[in-house]
PDB file of N, CA and C in Angstrom:
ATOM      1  N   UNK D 262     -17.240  37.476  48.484  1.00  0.00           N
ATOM      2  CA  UNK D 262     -15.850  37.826  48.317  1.00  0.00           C
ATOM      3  C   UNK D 262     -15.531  39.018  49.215  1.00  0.00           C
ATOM      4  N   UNK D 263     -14.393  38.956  50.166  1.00  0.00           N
ATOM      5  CA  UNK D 263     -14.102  39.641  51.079  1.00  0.00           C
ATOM      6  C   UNK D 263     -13.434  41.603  50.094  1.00  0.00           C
ATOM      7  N   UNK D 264     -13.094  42.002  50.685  1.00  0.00           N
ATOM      8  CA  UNK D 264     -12.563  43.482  50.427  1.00  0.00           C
ATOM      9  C   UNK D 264     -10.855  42.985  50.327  1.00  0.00           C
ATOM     10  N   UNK D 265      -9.957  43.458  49.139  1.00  0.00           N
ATOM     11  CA  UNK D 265      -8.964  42.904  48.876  1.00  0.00           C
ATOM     12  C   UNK D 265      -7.663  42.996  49.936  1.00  0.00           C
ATOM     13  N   UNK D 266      -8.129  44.363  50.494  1.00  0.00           N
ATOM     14  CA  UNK D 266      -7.039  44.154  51.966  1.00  0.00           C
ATOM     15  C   UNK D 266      -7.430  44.006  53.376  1.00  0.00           C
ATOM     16  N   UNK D 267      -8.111  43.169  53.015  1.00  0.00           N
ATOM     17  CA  UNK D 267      -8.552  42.180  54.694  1.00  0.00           C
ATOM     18  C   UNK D 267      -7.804  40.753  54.410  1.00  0.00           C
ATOM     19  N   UNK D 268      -6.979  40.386  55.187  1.00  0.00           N
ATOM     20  CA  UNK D 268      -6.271  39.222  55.629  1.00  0.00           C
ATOM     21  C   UNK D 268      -7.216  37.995  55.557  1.00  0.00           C
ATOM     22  N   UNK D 269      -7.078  37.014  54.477  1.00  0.00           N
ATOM     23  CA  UNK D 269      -8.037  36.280  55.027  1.00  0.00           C
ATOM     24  C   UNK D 269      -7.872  35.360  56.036  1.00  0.00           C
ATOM     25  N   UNK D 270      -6.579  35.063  56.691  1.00  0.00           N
ATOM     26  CA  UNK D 270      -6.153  34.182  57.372  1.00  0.00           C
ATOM     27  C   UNK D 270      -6.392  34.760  58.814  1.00  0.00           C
ATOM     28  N   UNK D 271      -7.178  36.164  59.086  1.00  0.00           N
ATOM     29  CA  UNK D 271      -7.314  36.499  60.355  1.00  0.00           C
ATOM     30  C   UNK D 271      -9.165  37.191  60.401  1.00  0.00           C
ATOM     31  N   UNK D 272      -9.762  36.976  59.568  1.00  0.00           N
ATOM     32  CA  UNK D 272     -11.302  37.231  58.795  1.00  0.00           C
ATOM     33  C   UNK D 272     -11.520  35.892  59.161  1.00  0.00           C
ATOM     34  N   UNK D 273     -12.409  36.282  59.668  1.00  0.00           N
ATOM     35  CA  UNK D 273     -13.539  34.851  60.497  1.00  0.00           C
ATOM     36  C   UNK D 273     -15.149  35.434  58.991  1.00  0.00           C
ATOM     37  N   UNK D 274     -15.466  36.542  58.413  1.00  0.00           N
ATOM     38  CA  UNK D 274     -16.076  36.618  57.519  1.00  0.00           C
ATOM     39  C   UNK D 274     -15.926  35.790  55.974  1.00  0.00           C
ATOM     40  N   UNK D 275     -17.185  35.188  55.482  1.00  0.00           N
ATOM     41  CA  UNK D 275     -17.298  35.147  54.203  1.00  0.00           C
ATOM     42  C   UNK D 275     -17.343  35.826  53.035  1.00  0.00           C
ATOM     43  N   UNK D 276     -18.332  37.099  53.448  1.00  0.00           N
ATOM     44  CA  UNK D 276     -18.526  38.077  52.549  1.00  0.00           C
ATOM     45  C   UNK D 276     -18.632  39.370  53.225  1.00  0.00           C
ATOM     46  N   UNK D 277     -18.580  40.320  52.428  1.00  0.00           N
ATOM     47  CA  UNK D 277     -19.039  41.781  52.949  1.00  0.00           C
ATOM     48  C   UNK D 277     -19.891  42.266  53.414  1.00  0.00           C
ATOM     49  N   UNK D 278     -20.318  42.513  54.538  1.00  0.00           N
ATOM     50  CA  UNK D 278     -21.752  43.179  54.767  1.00  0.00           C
ATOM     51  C   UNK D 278     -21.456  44.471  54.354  1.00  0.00           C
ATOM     52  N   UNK D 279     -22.890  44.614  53.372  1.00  0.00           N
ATOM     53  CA  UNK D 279     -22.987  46.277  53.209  1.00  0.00           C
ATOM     54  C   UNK D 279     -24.534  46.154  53.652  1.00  0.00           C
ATOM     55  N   UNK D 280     -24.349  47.651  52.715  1.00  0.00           N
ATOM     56  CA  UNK D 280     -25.908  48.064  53.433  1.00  0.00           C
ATOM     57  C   UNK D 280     -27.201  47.849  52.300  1.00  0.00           C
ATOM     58  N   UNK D 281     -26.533  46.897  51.041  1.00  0.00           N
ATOM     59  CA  UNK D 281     -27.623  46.406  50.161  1.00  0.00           C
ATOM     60  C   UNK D 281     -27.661  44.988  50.483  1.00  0.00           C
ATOM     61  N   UNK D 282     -26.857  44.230  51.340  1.00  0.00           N
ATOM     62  CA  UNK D 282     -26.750  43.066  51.785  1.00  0.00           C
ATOM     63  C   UNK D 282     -26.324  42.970  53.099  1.00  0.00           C
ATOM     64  N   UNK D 283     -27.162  43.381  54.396  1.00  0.00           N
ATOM     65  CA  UNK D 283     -26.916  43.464  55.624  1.00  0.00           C
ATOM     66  C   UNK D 283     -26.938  42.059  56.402  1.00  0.00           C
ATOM     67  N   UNK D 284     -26.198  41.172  55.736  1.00  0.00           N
ATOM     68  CA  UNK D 284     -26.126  39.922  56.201  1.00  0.00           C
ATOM     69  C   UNK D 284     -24.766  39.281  56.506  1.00  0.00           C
ATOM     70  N   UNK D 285     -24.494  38.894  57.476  1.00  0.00           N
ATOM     71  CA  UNK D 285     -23.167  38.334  58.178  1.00  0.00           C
ATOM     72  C   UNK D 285     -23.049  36.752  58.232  1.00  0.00           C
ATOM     73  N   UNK D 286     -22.135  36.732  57.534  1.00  0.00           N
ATOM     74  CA  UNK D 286     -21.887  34.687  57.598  1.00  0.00           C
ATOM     75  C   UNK D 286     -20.062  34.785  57.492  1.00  0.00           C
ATOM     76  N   UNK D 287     -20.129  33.550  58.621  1.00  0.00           N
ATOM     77  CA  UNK D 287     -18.797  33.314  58.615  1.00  0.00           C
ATOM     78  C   UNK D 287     -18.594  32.065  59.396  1.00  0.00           C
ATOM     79  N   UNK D 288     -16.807  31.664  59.794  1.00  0.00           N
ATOM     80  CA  UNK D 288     -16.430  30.384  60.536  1.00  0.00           C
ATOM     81  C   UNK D 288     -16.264  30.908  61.810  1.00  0.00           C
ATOM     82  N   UNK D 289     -16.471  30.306  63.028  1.00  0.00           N
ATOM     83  CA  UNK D 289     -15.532  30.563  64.595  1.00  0.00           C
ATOM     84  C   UNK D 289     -16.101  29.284  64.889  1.00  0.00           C
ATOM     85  N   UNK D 290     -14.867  29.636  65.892  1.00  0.00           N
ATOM     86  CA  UNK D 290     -15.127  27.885  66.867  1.00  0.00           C
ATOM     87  C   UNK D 290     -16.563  27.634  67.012  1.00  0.00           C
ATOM     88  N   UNK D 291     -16.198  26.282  66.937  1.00  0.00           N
ATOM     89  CA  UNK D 291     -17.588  25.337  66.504  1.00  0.00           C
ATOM     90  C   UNK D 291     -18.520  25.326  67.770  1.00  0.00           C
ATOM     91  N   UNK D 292     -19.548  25.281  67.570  1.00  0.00           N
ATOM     92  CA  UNK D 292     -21.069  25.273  69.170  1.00  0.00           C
ATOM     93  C   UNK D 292     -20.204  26.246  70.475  1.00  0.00           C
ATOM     94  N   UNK D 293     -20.440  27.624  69.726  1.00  0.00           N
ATOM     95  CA  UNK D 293     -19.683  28.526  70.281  1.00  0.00           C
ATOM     96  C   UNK D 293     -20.681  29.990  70.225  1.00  0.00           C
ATOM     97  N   UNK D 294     -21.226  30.238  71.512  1.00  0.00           N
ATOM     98  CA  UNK D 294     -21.728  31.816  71.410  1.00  0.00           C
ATOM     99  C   UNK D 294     -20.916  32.940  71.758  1.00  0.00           C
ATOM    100  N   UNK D 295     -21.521  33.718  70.408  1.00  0.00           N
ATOM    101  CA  UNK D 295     -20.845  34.769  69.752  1.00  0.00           C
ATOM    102  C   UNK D 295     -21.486  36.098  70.049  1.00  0.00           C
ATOM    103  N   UNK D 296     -21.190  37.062  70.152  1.00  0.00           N
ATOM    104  CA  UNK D 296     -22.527  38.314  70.459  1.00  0.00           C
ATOM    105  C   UNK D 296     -21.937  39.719  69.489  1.00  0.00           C
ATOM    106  N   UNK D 297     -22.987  39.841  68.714  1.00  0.00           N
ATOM    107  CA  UNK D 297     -22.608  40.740  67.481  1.00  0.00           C
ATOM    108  C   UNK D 297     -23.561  42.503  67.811  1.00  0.00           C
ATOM    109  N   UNK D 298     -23.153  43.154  67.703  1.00  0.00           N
ATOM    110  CA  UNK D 298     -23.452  44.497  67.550  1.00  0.00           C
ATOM    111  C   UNK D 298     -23.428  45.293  66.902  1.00  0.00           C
ATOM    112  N   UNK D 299     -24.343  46.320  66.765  1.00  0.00           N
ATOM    113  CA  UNK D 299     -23.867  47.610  65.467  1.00  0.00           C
ATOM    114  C   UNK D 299     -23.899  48.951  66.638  1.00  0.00           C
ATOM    115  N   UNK D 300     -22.677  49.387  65.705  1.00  0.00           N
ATOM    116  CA  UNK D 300     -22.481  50.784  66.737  1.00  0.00           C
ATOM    117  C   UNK D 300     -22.459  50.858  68.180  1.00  0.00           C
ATOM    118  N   UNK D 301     -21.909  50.048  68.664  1.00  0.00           N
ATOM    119  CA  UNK D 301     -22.264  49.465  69.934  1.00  0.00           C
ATOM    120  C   UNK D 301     -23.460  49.516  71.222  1.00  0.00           C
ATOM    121  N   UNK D 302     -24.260  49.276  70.312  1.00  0.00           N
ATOM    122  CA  UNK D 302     -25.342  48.868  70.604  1.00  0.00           C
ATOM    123  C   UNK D 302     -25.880  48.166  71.329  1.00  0.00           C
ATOM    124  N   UNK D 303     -26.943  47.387  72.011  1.00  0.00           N
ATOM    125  CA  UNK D 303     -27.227  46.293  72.649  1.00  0.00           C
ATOM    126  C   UNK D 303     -26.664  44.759  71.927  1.00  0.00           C
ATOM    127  N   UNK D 304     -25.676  43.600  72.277  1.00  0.00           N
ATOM    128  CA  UNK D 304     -25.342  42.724  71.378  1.00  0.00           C
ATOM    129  C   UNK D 304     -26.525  41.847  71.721  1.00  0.00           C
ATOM    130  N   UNK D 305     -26.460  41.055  70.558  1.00  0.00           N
ATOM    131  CA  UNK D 305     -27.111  39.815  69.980  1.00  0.00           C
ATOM    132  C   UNK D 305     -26.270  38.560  70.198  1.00  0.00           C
ATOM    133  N   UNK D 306     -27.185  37.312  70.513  1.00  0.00           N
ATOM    134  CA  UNK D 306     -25.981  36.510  71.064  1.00  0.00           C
ATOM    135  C   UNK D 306     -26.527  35.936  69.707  1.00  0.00           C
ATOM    136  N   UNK D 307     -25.402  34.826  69.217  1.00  0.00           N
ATOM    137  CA  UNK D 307     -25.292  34.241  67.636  1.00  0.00           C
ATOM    138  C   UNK D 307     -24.519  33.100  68.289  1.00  0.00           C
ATOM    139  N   UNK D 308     -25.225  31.749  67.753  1.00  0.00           N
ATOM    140  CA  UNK D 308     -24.949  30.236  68.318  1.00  0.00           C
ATOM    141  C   UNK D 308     -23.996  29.863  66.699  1.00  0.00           C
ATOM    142  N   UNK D 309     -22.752  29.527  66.785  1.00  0.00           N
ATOM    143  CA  UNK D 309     -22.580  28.467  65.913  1.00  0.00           C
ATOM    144  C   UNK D 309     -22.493  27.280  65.521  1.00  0.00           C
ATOM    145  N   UNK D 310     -22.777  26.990  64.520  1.00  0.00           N
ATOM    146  CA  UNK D 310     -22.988  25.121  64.551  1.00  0.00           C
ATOM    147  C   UNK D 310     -21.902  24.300  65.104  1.00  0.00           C
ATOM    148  N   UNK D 311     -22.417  22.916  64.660  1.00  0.00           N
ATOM    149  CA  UNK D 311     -21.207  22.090  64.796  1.00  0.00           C
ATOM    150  C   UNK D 311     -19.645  22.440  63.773  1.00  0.00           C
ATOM    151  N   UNK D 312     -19.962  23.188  62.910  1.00  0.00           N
ATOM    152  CA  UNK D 312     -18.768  23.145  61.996  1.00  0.00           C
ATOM    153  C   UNK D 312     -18.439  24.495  62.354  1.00  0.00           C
ATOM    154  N   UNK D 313     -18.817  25.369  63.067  1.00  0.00           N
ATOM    155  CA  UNK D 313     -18.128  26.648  63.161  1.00  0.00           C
ATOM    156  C   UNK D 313     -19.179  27.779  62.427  1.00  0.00           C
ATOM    157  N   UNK D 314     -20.017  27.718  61.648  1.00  0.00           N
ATOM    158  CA  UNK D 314     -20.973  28.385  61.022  1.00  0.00           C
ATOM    159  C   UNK D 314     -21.919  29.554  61.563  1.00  0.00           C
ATOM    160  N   UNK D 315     -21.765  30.511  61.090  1.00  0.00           N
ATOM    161  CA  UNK D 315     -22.616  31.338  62.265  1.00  0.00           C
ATOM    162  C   UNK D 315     -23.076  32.358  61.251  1.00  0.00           C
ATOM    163  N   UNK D 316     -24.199  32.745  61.262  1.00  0.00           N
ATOM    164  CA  UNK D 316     -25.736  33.727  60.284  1.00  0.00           C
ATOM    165  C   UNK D 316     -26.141  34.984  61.145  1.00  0.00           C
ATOM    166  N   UNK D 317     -26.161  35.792  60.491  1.00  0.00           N
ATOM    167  CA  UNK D 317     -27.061  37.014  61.508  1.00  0.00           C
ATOM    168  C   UNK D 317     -27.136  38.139  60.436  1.00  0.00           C
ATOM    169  N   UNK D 318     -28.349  38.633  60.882  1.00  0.00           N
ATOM    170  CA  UNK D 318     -29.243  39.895  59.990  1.00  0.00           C
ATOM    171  C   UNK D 318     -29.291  41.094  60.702  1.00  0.00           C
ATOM    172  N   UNK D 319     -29.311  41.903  59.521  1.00  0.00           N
ATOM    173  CA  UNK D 319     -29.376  43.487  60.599  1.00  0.00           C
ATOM    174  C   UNK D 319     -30.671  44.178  59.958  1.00  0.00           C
ATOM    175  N   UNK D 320     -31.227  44.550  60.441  1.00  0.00           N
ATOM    176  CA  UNK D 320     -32.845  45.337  59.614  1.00  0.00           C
ATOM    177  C   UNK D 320     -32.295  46.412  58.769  1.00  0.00           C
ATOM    178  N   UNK D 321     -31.006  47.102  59.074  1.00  0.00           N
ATOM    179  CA  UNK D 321     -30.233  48.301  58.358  1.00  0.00           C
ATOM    180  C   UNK D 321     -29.359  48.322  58.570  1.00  0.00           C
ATOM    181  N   UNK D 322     -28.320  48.833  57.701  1.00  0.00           N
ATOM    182  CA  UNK D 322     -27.173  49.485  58.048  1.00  0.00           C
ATOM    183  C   UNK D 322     -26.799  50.461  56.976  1.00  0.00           C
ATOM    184  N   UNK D 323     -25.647  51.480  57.708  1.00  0.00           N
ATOM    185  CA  UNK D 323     -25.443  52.919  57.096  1.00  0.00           C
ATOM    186  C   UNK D 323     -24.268  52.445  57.107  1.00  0.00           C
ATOM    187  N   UNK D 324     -23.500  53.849  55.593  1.00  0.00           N
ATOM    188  CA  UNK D 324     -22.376  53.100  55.037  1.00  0.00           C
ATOM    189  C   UNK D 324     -21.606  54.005  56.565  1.00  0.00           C
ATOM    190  N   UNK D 325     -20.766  53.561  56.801  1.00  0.00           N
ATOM    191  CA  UNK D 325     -19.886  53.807  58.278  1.00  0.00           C
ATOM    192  C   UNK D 325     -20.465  53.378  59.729  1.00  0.00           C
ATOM    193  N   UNK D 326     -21.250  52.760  59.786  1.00  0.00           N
ATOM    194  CA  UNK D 326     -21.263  51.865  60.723  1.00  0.00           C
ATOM    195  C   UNK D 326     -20.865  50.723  60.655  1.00  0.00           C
ATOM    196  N   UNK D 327     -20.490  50.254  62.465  1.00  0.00           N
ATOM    197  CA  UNK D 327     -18.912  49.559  62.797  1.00  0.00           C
ATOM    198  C   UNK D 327     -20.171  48.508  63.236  1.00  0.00           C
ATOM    199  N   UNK D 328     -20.081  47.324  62.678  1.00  0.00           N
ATOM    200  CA  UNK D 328     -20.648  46.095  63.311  1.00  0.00           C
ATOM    201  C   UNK D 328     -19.180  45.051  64.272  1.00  0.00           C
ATOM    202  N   UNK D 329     -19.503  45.116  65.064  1.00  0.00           N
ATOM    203  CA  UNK D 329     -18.364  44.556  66.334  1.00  0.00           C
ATOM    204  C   UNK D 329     -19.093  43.135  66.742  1.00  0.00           C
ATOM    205  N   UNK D 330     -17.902  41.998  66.306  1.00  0.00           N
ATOM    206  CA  UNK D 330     -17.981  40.620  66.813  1.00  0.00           C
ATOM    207  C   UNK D 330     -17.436  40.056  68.283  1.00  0.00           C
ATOM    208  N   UNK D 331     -17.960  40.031  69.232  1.00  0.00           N
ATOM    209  CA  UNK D 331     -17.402  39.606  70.703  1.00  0.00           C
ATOM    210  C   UNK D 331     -17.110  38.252  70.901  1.00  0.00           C
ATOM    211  N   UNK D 332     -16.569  37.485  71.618  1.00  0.00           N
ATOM    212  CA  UNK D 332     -16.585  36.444  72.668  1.00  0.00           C
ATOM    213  C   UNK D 332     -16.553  37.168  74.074  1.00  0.00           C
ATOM    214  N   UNK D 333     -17.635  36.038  75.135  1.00  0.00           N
ATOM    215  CA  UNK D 333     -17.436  36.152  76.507  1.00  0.00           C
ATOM    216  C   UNK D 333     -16.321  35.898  76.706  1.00  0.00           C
ATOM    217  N   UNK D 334     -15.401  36.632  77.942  1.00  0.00           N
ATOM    218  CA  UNK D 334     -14.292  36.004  78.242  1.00  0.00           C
ATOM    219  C   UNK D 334     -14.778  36.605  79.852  1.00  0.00           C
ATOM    220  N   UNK D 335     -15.294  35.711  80.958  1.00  0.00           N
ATOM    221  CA  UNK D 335     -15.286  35.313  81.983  1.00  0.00           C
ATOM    222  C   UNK D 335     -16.659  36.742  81.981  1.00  0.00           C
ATOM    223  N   UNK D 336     -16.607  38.146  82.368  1.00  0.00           N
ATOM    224  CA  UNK D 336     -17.787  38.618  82.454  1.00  0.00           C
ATOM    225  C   UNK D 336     -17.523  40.172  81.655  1.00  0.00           C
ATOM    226  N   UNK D 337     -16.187  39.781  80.846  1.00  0.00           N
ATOM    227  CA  UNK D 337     -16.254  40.711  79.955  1.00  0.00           C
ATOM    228  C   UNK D 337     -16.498  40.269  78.623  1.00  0.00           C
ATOM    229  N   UNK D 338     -16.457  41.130  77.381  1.00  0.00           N
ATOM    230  CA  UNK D 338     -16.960  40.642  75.973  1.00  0.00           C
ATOM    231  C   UNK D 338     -15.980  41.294  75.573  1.00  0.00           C
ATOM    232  N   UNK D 339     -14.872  40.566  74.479  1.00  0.00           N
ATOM    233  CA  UNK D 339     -13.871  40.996  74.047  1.00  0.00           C
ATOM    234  C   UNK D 339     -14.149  41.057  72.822  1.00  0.00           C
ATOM    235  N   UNK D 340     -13.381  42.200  71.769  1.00  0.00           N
ATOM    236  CA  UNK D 340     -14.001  42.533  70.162  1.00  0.00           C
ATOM    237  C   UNK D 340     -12.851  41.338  69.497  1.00  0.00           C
ATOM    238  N   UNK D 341     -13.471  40.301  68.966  1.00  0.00           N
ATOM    239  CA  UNK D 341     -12.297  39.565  67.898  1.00  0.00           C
ATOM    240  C   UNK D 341     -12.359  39.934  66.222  1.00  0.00           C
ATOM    241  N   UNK D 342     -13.667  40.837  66.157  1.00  0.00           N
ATOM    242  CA  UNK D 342     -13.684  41.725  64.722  1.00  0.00           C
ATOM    243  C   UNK D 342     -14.683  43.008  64.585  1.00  0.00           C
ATOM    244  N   UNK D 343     -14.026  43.838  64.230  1.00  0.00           N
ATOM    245  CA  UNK D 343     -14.684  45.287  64.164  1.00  0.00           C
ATOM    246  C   UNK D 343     -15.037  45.570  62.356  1.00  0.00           C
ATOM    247  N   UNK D 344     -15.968  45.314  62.162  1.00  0.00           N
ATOM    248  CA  UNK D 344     -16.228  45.407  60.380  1.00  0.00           C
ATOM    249  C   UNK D 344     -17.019  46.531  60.248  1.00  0.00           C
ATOM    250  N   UNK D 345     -16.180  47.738  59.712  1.00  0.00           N
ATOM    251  CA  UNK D 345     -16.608  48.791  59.055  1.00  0.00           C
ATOM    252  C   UNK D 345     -17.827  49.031  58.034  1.00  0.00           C
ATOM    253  N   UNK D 346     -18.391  48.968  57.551  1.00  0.00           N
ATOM    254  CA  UNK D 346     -19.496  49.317  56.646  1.00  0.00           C
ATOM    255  C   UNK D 346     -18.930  49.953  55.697  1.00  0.00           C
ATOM    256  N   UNK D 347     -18.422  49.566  54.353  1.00  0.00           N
ATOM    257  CA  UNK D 347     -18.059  50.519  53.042  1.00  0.00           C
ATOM    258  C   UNK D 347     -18.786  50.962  52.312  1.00  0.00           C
ATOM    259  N   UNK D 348     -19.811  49.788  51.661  1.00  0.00           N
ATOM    260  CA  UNK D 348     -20.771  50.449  50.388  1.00  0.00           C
ATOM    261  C   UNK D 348     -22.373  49.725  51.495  1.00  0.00           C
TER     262      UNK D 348
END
């Protein structure tokens, strides 16, 4: 269950990542790589399925760190979600 004032109609997330559950699941376009980061960091590229489905783990996270969701767009990486860290 998302945080009550996040839009869900613009949340590509399922649930909350915190930092007792540092796990990210959500929808984006389908057989589509994605590249996820914390703190902007080195990104991780993340494949989604045929239905849009996409999984990724973080070894940690601290409450205020910004995990940032990209798409390539030609040889830049554009942010389509910046998810704060609450609890």
């Amino acid at each position: 269950m998302r945080y009550s004032d996040i839009n869900p109609a613009f949340d590509p997330l399922l649930d909350n990542i915190t930092t007792a559950q540092p796990h990210a699941i959500g929808v984006f376009a389908p057989e589509t790589e994605i590249y996820v980061s914390r703190n902007n960091e080195a990104r991780q590229v993340v494949m989604t399925d045929v239905g849009g489905l996409f999984e990724c783990d973080f070894e940690f996270l601290f409450v205020g760190d910004v995990v940032n969701f990209y798409v390539k767009n030609g040889t830049d990486y554009d942010v389509f979600l910046a998810e704060q860290i609450r609890e």
